[in-house]
XYZ file of C-alpha atoms in Angstrom:
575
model
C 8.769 -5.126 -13.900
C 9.592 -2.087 -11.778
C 9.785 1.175 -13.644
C 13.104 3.164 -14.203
C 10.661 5.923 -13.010
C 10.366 4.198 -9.023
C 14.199 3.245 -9.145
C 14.778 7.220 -9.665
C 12.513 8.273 -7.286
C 14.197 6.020 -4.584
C 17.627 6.956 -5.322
C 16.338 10.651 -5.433
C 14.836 10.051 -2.095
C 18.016 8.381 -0.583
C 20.049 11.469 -2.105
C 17.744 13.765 -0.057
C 18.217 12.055 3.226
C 21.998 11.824 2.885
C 21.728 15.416 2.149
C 20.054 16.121 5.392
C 21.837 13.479 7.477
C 25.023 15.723 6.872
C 23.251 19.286 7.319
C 23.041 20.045 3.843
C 20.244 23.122 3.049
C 16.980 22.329 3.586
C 16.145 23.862 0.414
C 17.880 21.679 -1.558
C 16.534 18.682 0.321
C 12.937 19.763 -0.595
C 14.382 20.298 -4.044
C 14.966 16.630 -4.366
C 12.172 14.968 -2.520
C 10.273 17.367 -5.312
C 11.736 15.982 -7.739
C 11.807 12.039 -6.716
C 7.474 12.530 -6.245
C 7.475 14.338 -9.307
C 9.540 11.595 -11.457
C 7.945 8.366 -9.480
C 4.282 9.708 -10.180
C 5.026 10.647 -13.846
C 3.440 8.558 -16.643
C 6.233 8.474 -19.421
C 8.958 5.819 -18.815
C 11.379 8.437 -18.313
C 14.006 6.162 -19.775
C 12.788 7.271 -23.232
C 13.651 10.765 -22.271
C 17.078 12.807 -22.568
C 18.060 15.758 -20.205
C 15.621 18.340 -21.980
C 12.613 15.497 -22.031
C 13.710 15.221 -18.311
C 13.638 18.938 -17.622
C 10.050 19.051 -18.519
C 9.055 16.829 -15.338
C 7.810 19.628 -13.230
C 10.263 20.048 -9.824
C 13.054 18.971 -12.452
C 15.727 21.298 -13.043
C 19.353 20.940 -15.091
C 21.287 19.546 -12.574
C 18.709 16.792 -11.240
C 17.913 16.169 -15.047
C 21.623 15.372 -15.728
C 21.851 13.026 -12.649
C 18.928 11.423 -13.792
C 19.939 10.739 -17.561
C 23.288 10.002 -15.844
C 22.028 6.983 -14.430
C 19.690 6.025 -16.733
C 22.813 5.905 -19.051
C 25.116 4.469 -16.625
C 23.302 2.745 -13.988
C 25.091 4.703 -11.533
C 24.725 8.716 -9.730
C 28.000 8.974 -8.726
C 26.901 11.748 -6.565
C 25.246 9.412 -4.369
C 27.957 7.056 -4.045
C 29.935 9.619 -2.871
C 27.627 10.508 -0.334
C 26.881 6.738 1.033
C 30.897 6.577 1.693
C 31.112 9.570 3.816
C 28.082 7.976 6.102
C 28.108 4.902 7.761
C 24.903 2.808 7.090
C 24.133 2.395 10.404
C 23.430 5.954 10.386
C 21.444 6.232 7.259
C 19.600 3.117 8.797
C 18.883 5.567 11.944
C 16.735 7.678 10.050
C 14.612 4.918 9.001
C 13.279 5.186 12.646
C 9.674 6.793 12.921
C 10.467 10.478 14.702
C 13.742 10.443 14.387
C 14.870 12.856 12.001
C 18.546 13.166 10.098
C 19.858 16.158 12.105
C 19.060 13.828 15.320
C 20.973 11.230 13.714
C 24.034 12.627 12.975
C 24.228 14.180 16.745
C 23.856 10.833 18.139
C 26.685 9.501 15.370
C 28.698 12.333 16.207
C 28.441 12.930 20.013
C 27.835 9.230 20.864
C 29.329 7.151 17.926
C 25.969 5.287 17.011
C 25.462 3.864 14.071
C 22.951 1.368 14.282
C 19.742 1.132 15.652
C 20.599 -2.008 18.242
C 23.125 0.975 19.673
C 20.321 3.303 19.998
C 18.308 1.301 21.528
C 21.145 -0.274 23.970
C 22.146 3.866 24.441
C 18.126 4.455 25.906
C 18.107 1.642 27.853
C 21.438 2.445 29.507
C 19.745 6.245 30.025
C 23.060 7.185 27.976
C 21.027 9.801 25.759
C 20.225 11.869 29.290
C 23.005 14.972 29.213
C 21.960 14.810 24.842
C 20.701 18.232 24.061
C 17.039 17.731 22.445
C 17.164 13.923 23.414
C 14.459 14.533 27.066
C 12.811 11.853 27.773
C 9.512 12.423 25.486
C 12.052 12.701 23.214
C 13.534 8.959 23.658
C 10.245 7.632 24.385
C 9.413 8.204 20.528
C 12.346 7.076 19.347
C 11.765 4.026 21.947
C 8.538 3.707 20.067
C 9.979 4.135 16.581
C 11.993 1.465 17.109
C 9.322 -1.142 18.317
C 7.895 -0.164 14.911
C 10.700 -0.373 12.854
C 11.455 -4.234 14.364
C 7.781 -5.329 13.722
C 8.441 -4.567 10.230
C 11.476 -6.250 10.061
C 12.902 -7.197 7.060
C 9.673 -7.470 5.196
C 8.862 -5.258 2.166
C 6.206 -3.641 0.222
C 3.290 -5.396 -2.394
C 4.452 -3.462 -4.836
C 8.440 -4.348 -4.396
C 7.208 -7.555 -3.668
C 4.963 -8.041 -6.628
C 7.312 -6.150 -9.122
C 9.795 -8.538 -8.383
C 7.618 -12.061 -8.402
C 6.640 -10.616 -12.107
C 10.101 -10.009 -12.839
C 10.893 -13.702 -11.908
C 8.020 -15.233 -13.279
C 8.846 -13.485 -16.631
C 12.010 -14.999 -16.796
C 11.511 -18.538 -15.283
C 8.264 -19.014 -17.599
C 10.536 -18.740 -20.900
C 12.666 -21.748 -19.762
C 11.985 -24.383 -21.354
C 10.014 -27.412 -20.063
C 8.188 -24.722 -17.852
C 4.447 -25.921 -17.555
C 3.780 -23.493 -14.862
C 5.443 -20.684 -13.078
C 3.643 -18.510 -10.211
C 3.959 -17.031 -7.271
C 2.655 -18.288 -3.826
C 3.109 -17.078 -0.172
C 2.025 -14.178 1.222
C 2.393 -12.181 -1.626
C -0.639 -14.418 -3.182
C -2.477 -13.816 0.386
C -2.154 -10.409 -0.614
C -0.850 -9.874 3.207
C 0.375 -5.855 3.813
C 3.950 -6.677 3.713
C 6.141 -9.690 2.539
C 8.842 -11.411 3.739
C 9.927 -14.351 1.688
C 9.111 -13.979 -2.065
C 7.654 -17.734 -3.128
C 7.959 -19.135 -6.460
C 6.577 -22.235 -7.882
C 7.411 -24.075 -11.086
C 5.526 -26.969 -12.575
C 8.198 -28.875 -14.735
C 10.585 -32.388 -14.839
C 13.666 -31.326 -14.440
C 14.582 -28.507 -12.061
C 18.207 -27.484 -12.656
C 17.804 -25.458 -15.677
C 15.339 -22.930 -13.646
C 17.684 -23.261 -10.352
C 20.141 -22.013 -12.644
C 18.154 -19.654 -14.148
C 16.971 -18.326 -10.828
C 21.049 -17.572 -9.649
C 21.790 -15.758 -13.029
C 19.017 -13.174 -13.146
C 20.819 -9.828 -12.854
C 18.384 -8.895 -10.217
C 19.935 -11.680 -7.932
C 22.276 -10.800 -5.618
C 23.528 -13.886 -3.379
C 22.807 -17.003 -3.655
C 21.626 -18.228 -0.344
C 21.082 -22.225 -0.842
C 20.806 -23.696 -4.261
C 19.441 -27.299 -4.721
C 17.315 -29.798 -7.035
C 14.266 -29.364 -5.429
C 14.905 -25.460 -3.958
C 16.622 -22.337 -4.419
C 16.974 -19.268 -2.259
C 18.820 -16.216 -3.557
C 18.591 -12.593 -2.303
C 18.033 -9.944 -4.689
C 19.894 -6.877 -5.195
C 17.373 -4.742 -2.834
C 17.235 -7.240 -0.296
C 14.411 -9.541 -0.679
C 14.806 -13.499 -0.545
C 13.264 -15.333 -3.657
C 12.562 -19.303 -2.331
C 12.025 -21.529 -5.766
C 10.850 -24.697 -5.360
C 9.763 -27.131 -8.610
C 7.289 -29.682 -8.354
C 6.209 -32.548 -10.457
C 3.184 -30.696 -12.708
C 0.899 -33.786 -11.595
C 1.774 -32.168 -8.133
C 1.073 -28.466 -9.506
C -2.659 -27.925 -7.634
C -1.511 -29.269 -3.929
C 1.921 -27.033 -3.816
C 0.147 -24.070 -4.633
C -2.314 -24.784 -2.134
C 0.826 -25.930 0.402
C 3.125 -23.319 -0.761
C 0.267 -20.227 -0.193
C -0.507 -21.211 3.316
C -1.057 -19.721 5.332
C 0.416 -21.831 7.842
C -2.533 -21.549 10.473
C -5.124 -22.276 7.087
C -2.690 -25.462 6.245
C -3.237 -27.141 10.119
C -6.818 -27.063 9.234
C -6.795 -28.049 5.916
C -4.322 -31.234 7.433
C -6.839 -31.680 9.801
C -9.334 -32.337 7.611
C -7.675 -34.882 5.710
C -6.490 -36.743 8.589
C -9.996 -37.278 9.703
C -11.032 -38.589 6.380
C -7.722 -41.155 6.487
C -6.010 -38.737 3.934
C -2.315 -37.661 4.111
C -2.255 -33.793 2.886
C 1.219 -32.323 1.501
C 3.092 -30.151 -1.492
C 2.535 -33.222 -3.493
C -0.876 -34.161 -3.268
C -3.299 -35.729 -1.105
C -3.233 -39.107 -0.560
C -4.575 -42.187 0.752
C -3.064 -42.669 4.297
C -2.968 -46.575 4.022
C -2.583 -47.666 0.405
C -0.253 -44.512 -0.511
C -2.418 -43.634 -3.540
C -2.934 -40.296 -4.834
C -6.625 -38.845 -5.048
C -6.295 -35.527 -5.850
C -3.122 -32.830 -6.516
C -3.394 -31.843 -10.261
C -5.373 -28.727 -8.776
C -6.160 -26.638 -5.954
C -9.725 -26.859 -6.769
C -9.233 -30.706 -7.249
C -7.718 -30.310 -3.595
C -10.176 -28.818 -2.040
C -12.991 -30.282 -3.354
C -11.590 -33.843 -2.000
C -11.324 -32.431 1.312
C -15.708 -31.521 0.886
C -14.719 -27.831 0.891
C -15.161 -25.306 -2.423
C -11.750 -23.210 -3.160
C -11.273 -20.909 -0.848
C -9.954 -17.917 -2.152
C -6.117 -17.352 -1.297
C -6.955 -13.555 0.438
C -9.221 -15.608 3.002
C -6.921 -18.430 3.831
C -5.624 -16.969 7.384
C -8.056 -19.394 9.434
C -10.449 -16.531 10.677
C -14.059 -18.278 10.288
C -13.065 -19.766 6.174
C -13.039 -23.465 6.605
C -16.368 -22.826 8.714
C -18.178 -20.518 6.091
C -16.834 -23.024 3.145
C -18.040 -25.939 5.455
C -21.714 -23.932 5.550
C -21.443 -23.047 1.926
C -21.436 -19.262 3.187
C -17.882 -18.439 1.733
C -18.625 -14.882 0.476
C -18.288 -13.800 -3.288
C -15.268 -11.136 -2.761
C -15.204 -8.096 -4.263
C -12.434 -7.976 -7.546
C -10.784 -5.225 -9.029
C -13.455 -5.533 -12.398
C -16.092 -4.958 -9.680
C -14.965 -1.022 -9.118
C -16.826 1.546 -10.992
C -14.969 4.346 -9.900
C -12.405 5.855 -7.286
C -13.323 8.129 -4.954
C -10.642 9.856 -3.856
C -7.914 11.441 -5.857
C -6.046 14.962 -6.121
C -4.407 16.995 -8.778
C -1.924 19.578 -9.226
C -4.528 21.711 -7.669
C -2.878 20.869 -4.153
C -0.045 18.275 -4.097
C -1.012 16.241 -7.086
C 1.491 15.517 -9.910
C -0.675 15.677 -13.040
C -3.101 18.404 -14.333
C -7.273 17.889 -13.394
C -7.516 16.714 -17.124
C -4.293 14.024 -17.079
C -6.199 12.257 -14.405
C -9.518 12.258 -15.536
C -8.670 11.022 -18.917
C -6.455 8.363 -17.077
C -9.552 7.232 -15.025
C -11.733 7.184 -18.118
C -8.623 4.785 -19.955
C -9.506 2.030 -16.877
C -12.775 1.964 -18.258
C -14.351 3.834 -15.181
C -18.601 4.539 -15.049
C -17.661 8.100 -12.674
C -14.515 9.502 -11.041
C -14.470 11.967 -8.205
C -11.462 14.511 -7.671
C -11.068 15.307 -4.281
C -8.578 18.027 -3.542
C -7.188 18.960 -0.093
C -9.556 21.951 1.588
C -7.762 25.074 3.384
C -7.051 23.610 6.761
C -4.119 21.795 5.431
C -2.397 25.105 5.319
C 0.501 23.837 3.029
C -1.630 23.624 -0.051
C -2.900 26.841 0.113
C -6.794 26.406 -1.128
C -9.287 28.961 -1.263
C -13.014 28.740 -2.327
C -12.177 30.477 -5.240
C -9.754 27.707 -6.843
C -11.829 24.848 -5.406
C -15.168 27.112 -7.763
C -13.077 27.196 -10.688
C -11.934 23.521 -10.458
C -15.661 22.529 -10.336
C -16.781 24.800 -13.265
C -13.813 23.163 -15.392
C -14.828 19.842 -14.047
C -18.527 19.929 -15.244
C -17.473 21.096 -18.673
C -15.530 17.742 -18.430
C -18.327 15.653 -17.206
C -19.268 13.082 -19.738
C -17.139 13.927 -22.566
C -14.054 10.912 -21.656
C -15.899 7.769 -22.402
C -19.249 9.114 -20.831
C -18.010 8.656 -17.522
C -19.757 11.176 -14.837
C -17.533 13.270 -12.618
C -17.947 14.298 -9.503
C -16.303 16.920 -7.709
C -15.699 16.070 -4.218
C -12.432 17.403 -1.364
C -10.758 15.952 1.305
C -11.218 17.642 3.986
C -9.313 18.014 7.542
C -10.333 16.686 10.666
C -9.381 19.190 13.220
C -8.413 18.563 16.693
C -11.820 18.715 17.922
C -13.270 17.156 14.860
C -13.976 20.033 13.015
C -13.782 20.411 9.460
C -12.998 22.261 6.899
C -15.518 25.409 5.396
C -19.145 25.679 6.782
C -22.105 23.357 5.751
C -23.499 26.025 3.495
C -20.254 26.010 1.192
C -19.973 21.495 1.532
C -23.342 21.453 0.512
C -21.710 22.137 -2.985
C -19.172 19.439 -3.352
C -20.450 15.799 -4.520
C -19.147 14.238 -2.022
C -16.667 14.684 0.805
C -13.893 12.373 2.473
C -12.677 13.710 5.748
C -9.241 12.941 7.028
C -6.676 12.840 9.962
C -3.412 14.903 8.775
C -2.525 16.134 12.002
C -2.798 16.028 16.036
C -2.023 12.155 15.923
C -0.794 11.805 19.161
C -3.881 12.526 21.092
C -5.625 10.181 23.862
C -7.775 7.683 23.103
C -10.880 9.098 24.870
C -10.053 12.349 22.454
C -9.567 10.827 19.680
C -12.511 8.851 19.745
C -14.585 11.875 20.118
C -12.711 13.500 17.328
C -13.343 10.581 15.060
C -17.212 10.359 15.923
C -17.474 13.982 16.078
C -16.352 13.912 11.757
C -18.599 11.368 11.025
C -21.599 13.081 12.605
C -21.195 15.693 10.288
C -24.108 15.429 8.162
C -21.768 16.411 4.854
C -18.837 13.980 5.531
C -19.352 10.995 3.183
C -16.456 8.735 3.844
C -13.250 8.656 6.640
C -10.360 8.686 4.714
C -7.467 6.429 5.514
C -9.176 6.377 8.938
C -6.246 5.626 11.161
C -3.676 7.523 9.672
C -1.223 4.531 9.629
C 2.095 4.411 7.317
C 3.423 1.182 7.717
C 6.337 0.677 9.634
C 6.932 4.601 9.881
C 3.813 5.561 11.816
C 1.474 3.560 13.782
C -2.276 4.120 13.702
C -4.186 6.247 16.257
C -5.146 5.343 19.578
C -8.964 5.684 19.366
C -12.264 3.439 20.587
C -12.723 1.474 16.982
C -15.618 -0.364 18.046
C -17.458 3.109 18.848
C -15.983 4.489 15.509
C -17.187 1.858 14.069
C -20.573 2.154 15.552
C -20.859 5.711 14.957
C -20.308 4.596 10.792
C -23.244 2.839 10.689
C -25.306 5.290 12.609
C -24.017 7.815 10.372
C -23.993 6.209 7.305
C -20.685 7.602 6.594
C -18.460 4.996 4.559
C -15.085 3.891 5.813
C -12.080 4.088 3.368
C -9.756 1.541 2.240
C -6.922 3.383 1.325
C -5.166 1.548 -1.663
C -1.533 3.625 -1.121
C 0.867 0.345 -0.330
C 2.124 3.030 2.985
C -1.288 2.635 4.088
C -3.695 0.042 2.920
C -5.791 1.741 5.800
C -8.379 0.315 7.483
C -6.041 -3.091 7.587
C -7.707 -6.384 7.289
C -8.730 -7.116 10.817
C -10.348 -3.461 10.909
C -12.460 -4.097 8.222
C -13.766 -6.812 9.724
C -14.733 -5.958 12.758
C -16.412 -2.467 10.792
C -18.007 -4.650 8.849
C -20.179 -6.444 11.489
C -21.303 -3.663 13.228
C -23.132 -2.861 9.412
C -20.732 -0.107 7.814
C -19.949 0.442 4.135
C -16.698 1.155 2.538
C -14.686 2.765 -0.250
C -12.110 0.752 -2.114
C -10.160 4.036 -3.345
C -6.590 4.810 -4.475
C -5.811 8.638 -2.806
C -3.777 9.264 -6.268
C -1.933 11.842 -6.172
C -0.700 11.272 -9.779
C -1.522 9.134 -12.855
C 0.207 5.828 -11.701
C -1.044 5.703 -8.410
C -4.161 4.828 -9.806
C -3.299 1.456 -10.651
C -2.590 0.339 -7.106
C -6.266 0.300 -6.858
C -5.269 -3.616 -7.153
C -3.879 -3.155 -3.350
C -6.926 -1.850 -1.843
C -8.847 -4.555 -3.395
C -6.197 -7.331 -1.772
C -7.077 -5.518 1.398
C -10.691 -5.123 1.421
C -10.604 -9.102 -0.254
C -8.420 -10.166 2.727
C -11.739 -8.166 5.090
C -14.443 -10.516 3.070
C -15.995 -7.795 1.136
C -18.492 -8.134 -1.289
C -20.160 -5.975 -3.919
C -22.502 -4.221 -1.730
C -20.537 -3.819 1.008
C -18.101 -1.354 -1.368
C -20.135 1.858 -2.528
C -17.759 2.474 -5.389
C -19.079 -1.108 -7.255
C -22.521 0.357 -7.215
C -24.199 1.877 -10.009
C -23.599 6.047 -9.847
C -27.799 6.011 -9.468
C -27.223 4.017 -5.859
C -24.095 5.739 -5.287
C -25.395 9.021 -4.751
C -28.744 7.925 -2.722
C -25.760 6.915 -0.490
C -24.162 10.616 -0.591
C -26.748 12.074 0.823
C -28.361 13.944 -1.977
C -31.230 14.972 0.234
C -29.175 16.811 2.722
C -27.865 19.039 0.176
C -31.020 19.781 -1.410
């Protein structure tokens, strides 16, 4: 179910942009993109608060407080609503663009009348944007880009909107009765980075009373199609919900049908087809007689077919039916497997909770070690010195071992420079646990550059892991332009793990990265990047990711024992 904390933080964050889109202070902007972090990352249901519980978020002050508890009692911020009249939404969908910013958008609404991005686009193309002040043509070819990225997204949405709403669903559909079976299928179950369509599959005899149920959930918006055998409806923030019901004799082979993917399915099809078998959402059958031989399962499926169950993270035909064929399918790594996350941050820099919130919240999910990693000096914004980052450490060894026994380690993310510097010298790393070095700036450089900057990092003899190594947000930023394969290389040389950044606006490396990093040898990180207490329960997304790469155990240096773990780190270098 999603949290009254996220819906706050998105209607804070819309509040903020249609603050900016009509040249409202930047302070107050800032004050509310504060305060939407500050409330999402918070651990209390903040429905359970009133306007003084509210006012003790930190970045909450009286008047955001009373908006908040306005909603929460209402279900409305009529503040907002005021605001969304007095902007088109083409305009508010402008500044969903990568680069292009609100002030940019409200020049091209208000000079040029666009309000939509298929105007903005037509506008560049026509060369209309040429006599724009602060629209050259560097200018347009970003927003050019931004737009390419914005249409590959399309209208798909995050895992965790996604997900939220298939429990949501589930929850609901699985207390009608005659339900045998309710889950969801797709490319949510594939784990994929975004989703489009939202499947849902229900095991029972009669399907009207869930089609039914399906259209009156409040979440549901339109109804799209409704029929006996399936349902569409769009929810109230946009995302299509497909329900089909099947026969519960027929449970094992829609799942398997229903999950696809649809390149996985032609082989599967294949395979049956060859053995005089007729594969669909209702089972597999005999191609001459008609008779059913397998579909109460997926395993049952599968194992008809001479293959094991593939997992549902691998089934994107790249090399699966061959490894299950060979008996080689690999034994993926699962969310039980991780020990401990290796990269987090605290209100030290731009965390949300305090150094001990987070380390008793790692030690609550049962966690062997934990590493805090804040953000060094060369991120000027957070404003770190050695002498914080010294005290942090000494309060973090009286910590050590006293939440659970788990071990702490104190670790920082540091910068990669331009040139692939980093921050502080070796003598001062040689302190620090372990450190993950990251991209937070200069990502436009050439690929011959960046390359070097990239290889340059992980030749440092302190630099443990590359954090969220192509500095990717999905469909806002694309990742850098760089040589993987000699990134890659340079990894294994090094020894230097790659991360798999678990944030849902990353889940960087992607699939296909890690599995081309993973041949040349390298090792990787499964970690979250929290920057408060909830984030660190998207681990579950990084797992999906590093699953959907065909990681194991040992390829992940967080499911090893802390003994192993800090062979790895490099013990010897720092004496």
């Amino acid at each position: 179910m999603a949290r009254p904390n996220d819906e706050v933080e998105a209607l804070l964050k819309e509040y903020a942009d249609l603050i900016a889109i009509t040249g409202g202070d930047a302070f107050k902007v800032r004050a509310y993109e504060k305060a939407a972090r500050a409330i999402g990352g918070y651990p209390t249901d903040i429905s359970r608060l009133d306007t003084s519980g509210l006012r003790e978020i930190p970045n909450v002050g009286r008047s955001i407080a009373q908006k908040v508890a306005e909603y929460l009692r209402t279900g409305r911020m009529a503040v907002i609503e005021e605001r969304r009249t007095a902007i088109p939404v083409g305009v508010r969908e402008l500044i969903r663009i990568p680069t292009l910013g609100p002030k940019k958008a409200l020049r091209l609404y208000e000079d040029l009348h666009i309000a939509s991005v298929d105007q903005l686009a037509a506008a560049i193309e026509a060369d209309a944007l040429a006599d724009l002040k602060g629209f050259g043509e560097k200018t347009q070819e970003n927003i050019r880009h931004g737009i390419e990225i914005l249409r590959t997204a399309g209208g798909r949405v995050s895992l965790p909107l996604a997900l939220d709403t298939a429990e949501e669903v589930i929850t609901a559909l699985s207390g009608v009765p005659g339900c045998r079976r309710c889950a969801y299928a797709g490319s949510l179950r594939r784990m994929r980075e975004t989703v489009g369509d939202l499947d849902v599959l229900v095991a029972a005899r009669r399907s009207a009373p869930f089609m039914a149920a399906l259209c009156d959930l409040p979440t549901t918006g339109d109804v799209i199609a409704r029929g006996a055998k399936k349902t569409s409806v769009r929810t109230t923030k946009g995302l299509q919900v497909d329900l089909r019901v099947l026969p519960p004799e027929s449970w094992g082979a829609g799942l398997q049908y229903f999950t696809g993917s649809k390149a996985h399915n032609i082989r599967t099809r294949t395979i049956a087809v060859h053995q005089g078998l007729k594969l669909s959402e209702y089972g597999l059958f005999d191609a001459g007689s008609g008779t059913s031989v397998a579909s109460r399962t997926e395993e049952e499926v599968y194992a008809r077919l001479g293959l094991p169950w593939i997992p549902p993270t691998l089934r994107e035909d790249r090399g699966e039916i061959e490894a299950a064929l060979r008996g080689t399918l690999p034994e993926l790594v699962t969310e039980r497997d991780i020990r401990g996350d290796l990269h987090s941050h605290t209100d030290l820099t731009d965390g949300l909770a305090p150094l001990e919130a987070m380390v008793e919240a790692a030690a609550e999910r049962g966690y062997a070690y934990y590493a805090v990693t804040d953000h060094a000096p060369n991120l000027y914004m957070q404003r770190m010195t050695e002498e914080k980052i010294l005290a942090q450490r000494e309060r973090l060894r009286e910590l050590d071992g006293t939440r659970h026994r788990m071990r702490l380690l104190h670790g920082t993310e540091l910068n990669i420079g331009p040139d692939g510097e980093v921050d502080w010298p070796g003598e001062f790393l040689a302190g620090f646990d372990l450190c993950v070095a990251s991209l937070h700036s200069h990502f436009d450089q050439d690929r011959a550059t960046m390359t070097r900057r990239l290889v340059r990092a992980c030749e440092n003899p302190y630099v443990d892991v590359l954090g969220h190594p192509t500095a990717r947000l999905i469909g806002r930023r694309p990742g850098v332009d760089a040589d993987w394969e000699e990134v890659f290389a340079a990894c294994a040389r090094t020894g230097t793990a790659l991360e798999v950044n678990a944030q849902p606006d990353r889940l960087d490396l992607c699939d296909e990265y890690i599995l081309r990093a993973r041949a040349h040898g390298v090792k990787f990180a499964v970690n979250t990047d929290a920057h408060s207490v909830p984030h660190l329960a998207q681990l579950r997304y990084g797992v999906g990711t590093a699953q959907r790469g065909w990681l194991t155990r040992d390829d992940v240096i967080n499911t090893w024992p802390l003994t192993r773990l800090r062979r790895f780190l490099r013990r010897s270098v720092r004496g």
